[in-house]
Coordinates of C-alpha atoms and ligand atoms in Angstrom, one line a residue:
X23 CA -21.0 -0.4 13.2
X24 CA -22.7 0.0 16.3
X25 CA -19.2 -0.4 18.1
X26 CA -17.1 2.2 15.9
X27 CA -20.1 4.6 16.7
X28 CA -19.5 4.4 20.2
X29 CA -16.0 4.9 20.0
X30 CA -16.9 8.0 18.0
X31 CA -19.3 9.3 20.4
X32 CA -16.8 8.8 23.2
X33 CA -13.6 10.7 21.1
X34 CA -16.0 13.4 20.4
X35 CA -17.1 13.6 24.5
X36 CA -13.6 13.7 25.0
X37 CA -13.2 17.1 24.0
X38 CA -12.1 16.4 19.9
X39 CA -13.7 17.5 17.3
X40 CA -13.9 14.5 14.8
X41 CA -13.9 13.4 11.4
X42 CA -14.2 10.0 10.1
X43 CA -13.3 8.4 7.2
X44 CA -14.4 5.1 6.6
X45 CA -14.1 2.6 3.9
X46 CA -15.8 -0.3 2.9
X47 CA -17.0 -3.5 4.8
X48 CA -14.8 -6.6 5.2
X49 CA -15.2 -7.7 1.6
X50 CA -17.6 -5.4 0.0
X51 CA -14.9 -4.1 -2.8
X52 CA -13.7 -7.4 -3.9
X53 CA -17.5 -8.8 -3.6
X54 CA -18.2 -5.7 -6.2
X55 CA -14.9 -6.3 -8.3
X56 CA -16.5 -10.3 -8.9
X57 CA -20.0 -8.7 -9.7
X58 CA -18.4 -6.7 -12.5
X59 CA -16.0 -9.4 -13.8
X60 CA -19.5 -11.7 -14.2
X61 CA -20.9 -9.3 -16.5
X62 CA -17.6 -7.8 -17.8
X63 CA -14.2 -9.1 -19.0
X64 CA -12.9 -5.4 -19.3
X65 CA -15.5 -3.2 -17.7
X66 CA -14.8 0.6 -18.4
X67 CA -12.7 2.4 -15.6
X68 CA -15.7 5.2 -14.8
X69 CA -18.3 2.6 -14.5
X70 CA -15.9 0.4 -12.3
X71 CA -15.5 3.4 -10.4
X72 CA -19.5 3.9 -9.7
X73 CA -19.8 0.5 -9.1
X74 CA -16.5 0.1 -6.4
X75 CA -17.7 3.9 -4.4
X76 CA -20.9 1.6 -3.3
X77 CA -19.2 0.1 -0.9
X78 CA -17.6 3.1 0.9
X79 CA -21.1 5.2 1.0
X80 CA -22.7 2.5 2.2
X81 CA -20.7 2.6 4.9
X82 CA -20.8 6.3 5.5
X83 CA -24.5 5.9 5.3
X84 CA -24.9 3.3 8.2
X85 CA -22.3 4.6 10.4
X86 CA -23.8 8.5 10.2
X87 CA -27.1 6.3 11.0
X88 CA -25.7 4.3 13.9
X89 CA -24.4 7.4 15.8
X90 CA -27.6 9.6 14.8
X91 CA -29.8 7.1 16.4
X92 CA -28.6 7.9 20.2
X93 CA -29.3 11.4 19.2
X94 CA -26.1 12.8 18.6
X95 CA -25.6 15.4 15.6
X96 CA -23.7 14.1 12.8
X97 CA -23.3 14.6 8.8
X98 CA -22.4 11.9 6.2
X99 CA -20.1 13.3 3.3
X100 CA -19.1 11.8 -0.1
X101 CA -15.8 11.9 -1.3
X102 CA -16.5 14.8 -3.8
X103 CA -18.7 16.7 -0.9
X104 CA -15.9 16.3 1.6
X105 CA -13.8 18.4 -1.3
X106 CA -11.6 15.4 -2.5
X107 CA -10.4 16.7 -5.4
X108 CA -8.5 14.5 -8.0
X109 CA -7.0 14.1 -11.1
X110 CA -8.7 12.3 -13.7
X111 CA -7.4 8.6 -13.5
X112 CA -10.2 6.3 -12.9
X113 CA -9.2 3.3 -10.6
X114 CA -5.6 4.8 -9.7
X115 CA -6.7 8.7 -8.8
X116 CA -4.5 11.0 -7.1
X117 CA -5.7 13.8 -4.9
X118 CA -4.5 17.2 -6.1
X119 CA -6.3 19.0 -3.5
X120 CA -8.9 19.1 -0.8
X121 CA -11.3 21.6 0.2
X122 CA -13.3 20.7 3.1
X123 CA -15.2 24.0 3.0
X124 CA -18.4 22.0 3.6
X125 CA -17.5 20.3 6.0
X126 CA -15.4 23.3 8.1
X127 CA -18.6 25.9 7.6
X128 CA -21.6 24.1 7.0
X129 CA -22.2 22.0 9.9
X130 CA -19.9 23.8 12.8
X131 CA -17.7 22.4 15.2
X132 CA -20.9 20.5 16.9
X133 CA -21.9 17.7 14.2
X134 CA -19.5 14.7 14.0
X135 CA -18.4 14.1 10.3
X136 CA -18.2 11.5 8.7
X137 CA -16.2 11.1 5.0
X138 CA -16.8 8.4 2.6
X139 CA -13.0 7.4 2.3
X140 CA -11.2 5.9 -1.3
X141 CA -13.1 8.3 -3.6
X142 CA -13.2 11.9 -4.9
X143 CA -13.3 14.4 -7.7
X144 CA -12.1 14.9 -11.1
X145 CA -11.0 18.6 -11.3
X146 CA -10.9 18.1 -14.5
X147 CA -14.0 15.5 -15.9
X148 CA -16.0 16.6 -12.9
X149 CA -16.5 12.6 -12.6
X150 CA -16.4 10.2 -9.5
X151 CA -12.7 8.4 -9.3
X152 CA -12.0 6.2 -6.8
X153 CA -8.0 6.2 -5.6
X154 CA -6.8 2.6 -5.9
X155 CA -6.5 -0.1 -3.3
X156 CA -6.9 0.6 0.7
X157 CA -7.4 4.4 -0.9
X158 CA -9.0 5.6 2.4
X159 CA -6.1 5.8 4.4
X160 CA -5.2 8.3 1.8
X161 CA -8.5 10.2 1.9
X162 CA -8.0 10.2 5.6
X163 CA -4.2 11.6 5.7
X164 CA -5.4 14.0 3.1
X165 CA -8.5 15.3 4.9
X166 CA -6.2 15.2 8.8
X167 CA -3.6 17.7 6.3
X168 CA -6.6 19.9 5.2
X169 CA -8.4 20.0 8.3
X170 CA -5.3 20.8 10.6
X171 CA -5.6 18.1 12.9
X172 CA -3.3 16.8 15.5
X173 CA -3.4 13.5 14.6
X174 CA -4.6 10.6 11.8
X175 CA -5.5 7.6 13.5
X176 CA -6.3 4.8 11.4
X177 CA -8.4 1.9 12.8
X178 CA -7.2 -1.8 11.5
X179 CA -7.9 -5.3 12.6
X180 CA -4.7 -5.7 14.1
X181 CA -2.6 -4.0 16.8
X182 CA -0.7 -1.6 14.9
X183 CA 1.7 -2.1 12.0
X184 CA 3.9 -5.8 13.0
X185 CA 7.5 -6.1 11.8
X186 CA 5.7 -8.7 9.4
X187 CA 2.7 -9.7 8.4
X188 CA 0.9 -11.6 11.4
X189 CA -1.1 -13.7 9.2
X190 CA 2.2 -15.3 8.2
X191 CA 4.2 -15.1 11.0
X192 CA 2.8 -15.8 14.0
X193 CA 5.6 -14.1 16.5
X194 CA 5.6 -11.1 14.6
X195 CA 5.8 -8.0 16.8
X196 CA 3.8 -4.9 16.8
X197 CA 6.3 -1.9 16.2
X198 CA 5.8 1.1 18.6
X199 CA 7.3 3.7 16.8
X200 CA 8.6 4.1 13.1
X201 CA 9.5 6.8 10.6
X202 CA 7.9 7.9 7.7
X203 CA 10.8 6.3 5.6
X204 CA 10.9 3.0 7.0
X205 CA 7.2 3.2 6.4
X206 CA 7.1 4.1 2.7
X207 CA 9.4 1.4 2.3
X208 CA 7.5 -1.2 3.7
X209 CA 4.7 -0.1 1.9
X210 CA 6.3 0.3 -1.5
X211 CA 7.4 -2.9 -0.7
X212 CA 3.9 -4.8 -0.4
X213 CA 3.3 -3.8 3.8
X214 CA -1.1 -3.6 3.1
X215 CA -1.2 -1.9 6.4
X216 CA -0.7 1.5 5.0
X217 CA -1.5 2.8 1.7
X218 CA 1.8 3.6 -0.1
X219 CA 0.3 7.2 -0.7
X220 CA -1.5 7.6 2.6
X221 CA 2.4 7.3 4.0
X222 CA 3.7 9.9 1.1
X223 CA 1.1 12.4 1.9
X224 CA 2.0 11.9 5.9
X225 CA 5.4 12.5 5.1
X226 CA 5.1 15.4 3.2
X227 CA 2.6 17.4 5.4
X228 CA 4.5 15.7 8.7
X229 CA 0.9 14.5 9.3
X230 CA 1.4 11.7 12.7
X231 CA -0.4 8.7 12.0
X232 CA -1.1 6.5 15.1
X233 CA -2.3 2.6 13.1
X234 CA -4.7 1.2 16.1
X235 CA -7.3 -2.0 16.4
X236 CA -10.9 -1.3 16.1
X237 CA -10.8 -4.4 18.5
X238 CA -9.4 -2.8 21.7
X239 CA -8.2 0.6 22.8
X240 CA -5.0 -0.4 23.3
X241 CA -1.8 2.1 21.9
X242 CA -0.7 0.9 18.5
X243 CA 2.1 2.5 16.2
X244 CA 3.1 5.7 15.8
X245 CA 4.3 6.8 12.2
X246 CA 6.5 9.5 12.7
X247 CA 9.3 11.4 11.3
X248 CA 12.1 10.5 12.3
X249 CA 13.4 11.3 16.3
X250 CA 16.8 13.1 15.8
X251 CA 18.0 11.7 19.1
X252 CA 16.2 8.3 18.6
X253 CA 18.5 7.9 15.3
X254 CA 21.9 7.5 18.1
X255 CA 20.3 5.4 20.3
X256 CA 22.2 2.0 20.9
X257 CA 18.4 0.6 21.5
X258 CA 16.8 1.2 17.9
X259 CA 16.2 -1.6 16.3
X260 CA 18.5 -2.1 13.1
X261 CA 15.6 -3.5 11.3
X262 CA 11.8 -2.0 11.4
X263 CA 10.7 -5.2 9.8
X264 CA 9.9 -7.6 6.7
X265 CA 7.4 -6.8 4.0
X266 CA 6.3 -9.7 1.2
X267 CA 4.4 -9.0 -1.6
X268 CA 2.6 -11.5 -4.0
X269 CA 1.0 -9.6 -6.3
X270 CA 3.5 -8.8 -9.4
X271 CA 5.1 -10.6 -12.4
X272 CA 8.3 -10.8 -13.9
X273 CA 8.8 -10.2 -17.6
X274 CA 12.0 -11.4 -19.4
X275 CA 12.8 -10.0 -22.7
X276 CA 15.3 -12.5 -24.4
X277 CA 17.5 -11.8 -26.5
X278 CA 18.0 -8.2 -27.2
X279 CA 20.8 -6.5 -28.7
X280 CA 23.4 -5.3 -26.9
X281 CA 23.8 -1.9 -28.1
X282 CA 22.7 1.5 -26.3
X283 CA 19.2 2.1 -26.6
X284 CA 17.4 -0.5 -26.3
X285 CA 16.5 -0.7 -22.8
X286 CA 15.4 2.9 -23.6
X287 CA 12.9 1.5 -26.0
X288 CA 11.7 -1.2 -23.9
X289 CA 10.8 0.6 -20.8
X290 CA 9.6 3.8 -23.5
X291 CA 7.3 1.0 -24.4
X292 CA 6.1 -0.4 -21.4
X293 CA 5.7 3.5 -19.9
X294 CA 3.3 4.8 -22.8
X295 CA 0.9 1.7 -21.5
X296 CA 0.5 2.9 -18.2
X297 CA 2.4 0.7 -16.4
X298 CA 4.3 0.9 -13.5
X299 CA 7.8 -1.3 -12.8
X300 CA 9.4 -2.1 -9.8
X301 CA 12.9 -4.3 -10.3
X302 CA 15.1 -4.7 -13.4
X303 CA 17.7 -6.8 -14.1
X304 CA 20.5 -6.9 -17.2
X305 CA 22.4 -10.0 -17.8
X306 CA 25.6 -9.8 -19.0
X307 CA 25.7 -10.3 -22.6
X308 CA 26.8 -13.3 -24.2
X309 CA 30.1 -12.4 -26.1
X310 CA 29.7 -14.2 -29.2
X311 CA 25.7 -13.8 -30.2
X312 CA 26.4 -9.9 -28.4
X313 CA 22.1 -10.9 -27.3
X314 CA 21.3 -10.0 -23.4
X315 CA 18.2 -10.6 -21.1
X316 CA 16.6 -7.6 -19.4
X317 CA 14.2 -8.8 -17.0
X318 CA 11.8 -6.9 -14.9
X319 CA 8.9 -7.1 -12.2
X320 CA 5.2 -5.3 -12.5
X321 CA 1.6 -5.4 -11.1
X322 CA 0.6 -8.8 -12.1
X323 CA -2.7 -6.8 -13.5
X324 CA -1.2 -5.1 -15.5
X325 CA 0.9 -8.3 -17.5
X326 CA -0.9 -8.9 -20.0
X327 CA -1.0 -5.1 -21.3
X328 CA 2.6 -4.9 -21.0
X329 CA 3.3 -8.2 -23.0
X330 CA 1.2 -6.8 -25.6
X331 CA 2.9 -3.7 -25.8
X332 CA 6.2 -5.1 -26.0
X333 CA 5.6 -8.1 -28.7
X334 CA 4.1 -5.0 -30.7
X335 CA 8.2 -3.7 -30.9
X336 CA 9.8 -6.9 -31.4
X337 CA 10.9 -6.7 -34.7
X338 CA 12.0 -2.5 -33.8
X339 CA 13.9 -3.7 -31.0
X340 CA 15.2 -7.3 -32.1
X341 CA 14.7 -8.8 -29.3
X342 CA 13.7 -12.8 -29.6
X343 CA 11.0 -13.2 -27.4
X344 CA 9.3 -12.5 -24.3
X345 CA 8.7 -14.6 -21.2
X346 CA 6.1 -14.0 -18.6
X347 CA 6.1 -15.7 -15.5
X348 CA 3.5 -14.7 -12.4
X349 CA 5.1 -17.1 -10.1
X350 CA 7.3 -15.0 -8.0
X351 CA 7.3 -13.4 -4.8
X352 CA 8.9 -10.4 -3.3
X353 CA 10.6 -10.3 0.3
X354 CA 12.0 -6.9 1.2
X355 CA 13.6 -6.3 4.8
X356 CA 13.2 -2.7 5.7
X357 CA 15.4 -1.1 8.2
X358 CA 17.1 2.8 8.7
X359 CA 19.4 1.0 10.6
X360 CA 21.4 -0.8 7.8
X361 CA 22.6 3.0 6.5
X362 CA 25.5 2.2 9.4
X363 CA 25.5 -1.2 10.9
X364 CA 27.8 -3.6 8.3
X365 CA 26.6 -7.2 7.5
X366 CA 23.0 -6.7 7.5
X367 CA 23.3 -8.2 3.4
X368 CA 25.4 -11.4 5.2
X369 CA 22.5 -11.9 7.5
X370 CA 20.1 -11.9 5.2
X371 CA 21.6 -13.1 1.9
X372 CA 22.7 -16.5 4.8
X373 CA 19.3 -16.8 6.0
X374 CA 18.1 -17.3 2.4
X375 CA 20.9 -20.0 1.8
X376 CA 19.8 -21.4 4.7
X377 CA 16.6 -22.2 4.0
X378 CA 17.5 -23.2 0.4
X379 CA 16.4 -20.4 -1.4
X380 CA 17.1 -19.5 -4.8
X381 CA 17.5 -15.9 -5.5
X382 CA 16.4 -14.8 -8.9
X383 CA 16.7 -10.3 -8.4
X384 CA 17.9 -8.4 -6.4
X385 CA 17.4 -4.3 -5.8
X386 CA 18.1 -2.4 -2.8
X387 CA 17.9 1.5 -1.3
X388 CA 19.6 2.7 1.4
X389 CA 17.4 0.9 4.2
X390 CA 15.8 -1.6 2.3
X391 CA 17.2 -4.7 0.3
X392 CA 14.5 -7.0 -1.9
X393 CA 15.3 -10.2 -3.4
X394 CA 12.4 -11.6 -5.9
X395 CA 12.2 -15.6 -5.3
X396 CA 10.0 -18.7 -6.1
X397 CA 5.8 -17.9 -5.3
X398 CA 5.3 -20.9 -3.2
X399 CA 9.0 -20.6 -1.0
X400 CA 7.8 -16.7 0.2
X401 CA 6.1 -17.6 3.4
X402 CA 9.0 -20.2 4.3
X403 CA 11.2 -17.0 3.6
X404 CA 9.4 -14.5 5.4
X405 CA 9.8 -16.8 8.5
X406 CA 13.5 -17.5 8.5
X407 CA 14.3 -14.5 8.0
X408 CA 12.2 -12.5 10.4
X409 CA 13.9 -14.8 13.1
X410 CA 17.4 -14.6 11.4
X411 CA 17.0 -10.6 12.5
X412 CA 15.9 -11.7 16.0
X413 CA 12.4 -9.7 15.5
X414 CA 10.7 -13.4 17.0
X415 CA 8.2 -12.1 19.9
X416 CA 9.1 -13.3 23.3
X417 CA 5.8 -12.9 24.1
X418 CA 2.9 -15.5 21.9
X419 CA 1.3 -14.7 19.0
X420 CA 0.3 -11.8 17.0
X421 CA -3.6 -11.4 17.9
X422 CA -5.5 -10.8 14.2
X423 CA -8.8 -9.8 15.4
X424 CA -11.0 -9.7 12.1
X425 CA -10.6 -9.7 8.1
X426 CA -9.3 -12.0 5.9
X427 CA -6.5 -9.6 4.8
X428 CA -8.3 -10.4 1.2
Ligands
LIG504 N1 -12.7 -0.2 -0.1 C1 -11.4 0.0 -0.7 C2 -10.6 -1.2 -0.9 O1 -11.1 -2.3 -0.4 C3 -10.7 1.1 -0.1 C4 -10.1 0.8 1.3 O2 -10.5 -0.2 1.9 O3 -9.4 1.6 1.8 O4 -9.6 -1.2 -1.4
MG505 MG1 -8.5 -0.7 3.7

């Protein structure tokens, strides 16, 4: 605290004005998630939402407290102070707007701010939402958009964003420069550096991010939109990097009839719970029972509501029966690069084979292509492929300085 005060103090001498958002410490929000599931199987969203803000205004608390105490002017903010302004969706918010008129007029240009990040405002219940998941990169975009600013810096434990996740690969390399694009897509694609919507709200407001360590002053990774000279240069990287993610299901429905409509009803179904998918997959039908297999991938939290939803149609539908499996993992390789170089698929798809990997999906964009394998072979994967690009650092290891990455 102490530490991230000075460097504060020191931006502020420089000549900036400043605002800060911070979020929670280390493990606060997961320590607060276990407190609730102790006294709660399924504890309601607004209360989970009271409970998880803790952690961000304690934060905002003590850092307001550690600059103050040199004697140097500064004002804490909550979300819903700082004019965070959501829609109503407790646990999964979305800002609709922010008005910082409090902080812009109240205090002047001489007071450092700082902004609990992760939570805001209900326009509409008036009551305290928090934004989902490493929210306060989004609260910080958001605020940089409203408040005009030059630039969003968001502080990490590591260097900058890697072209995979140092924890797992060790001669992963920190990325200088990348686009928006590439950036949503390593996001979407499990990348927990960024917020998925911090990088949607950069992109639209052409808001530059620079992703830095809270460990050493050195220049991290620009998030940028994309260079139009940059885009012909021979040197660009084909690939910006690998992204895993570990955290979603796959849900087979057997058996269904092979007639128009029914994947209709099935994702129909699966929509009106609230939850969001990521890949699908048809079989081919069977010629003689005319049955096929859709399968698709989720948010593991959200399995069991979709099961339920689903067995609910069964006899509507005709499928035969659903299987749920939370053993997978997701390996994405994210790169503007493959829009015009060929064989980036025969790279990758041979790496796979090479390391004996079954693949089970497959989905791809322009610059991204995700294959869905066993759980337990994703780190294995992340590896070979990362050196099957050539992205191995000539230069030692990725330096994690803090966190767990929990
Ligand atoms: N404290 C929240 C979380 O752990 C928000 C954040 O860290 O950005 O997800
Ligand atoms: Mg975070």
């Amino acid at each position: 605290m102490k530490r991230v005060a000075h460097r504060i103090v020191e931006t502020k001498k420089a000549g900036s004005d400043v605002c800060v958002v911070v979020s929670a410490m280390g493990d606060t929000t997961d320590d607060l998630l276990d407190l609730a599931e102790q006294v709660s199987p399924v504890p309601p969203p607004r209360e989970m939402d009271m409970l998880l803000t803790a952690g961000e205004r304690m934060s905002m608390a003590l850092v307001a407290m550690a600059i103050a105490d040199p004697g140097h002017s500064v004002r804490s903010f909550t979300g819903s102070r700082a004019g965070v302004i959501t829609d109503a969706a407790h646990g999964k918010a979305k800002i609709i707007d922010v008005t910082p008129g409090r902080i812009t007029e109240a205090p002047g240009k001489k007071h450092i701010v700082i902004v609990a990040g992760f939570r805001g405002v209900s326009r509409g219940t008036k009551e305290i939402t928090t934004l989902g998941r490493g929210g306060s990169d989004t609260t910080a975009v958001a605020l940089a958009a409203a408040l005009e600013a030059d630039v969003c810096e968001i502080y990490t434990d590591v260097d900058g964003i890697f072209t995979a996740d140092p924890r797992i690969v060790s001669t992963a390399h920190k990325i200088d420069r990348i686009s928006h694009d590439e950036m949503l897509e390593m996001a979407a694609s499990g990348a927990k550096i960024l917020h998925l919507r911090c990088v949607e709200y950069a992109r639209r407001f052409n808001m530059p991010i620079h992703v830095r360590s809270s460990f050493s002053s050195k220049e991290g990774t620009w998030v940028l939109a994309p260079d139009p000279e940059g885009a012909e240069d021979m040197e660009e990287p084909i690939i910006a990097g690998v992204a895993h993610d570990n955290s979603e299901a796959k849900i087979t429905v057997v058996g269904v009839p092979d007639q128009p409509g029914r994947a209709g009803q099935i994702f129909t179904t699966v929509a009106e719970a609230q939850v969001n998918i990521d890949m699908i997959v048809q079989n081919v039908s069977e010629a003689d029972t005319g049955l096929t297999d859709i399968s698709f991938t989720l948010p593991m939290t959200d399995g069991q509501i979709a099961v339920e939803a689903l067995m609910r149609t069964k006899d509507e539908v005709g499928f035969e029966s659903i299987q749920y499996d939370d053993q997978i993992g997701k390996l994405s390789l994210v790169g503007a690069g493959m829009r015009t170089n060929p064989g980036v698929s025969a790279t990758f798809f041979r790496a796979l084979a090479e390391a004996g990997v079954n693949i089970e999906m497959i989905s791809t964009s322009e610059i991204r292509i995700s294959v869905v394998t066993r759980a337990d072979q994703l780190d294995d994967v992340l590896r070979a492929l990362h050196t099957a690009f050539g992205s191995d650092s000539a230069d030692g290891e990725a330096i994690v300085y803090g966190g767990t990455g929990r």
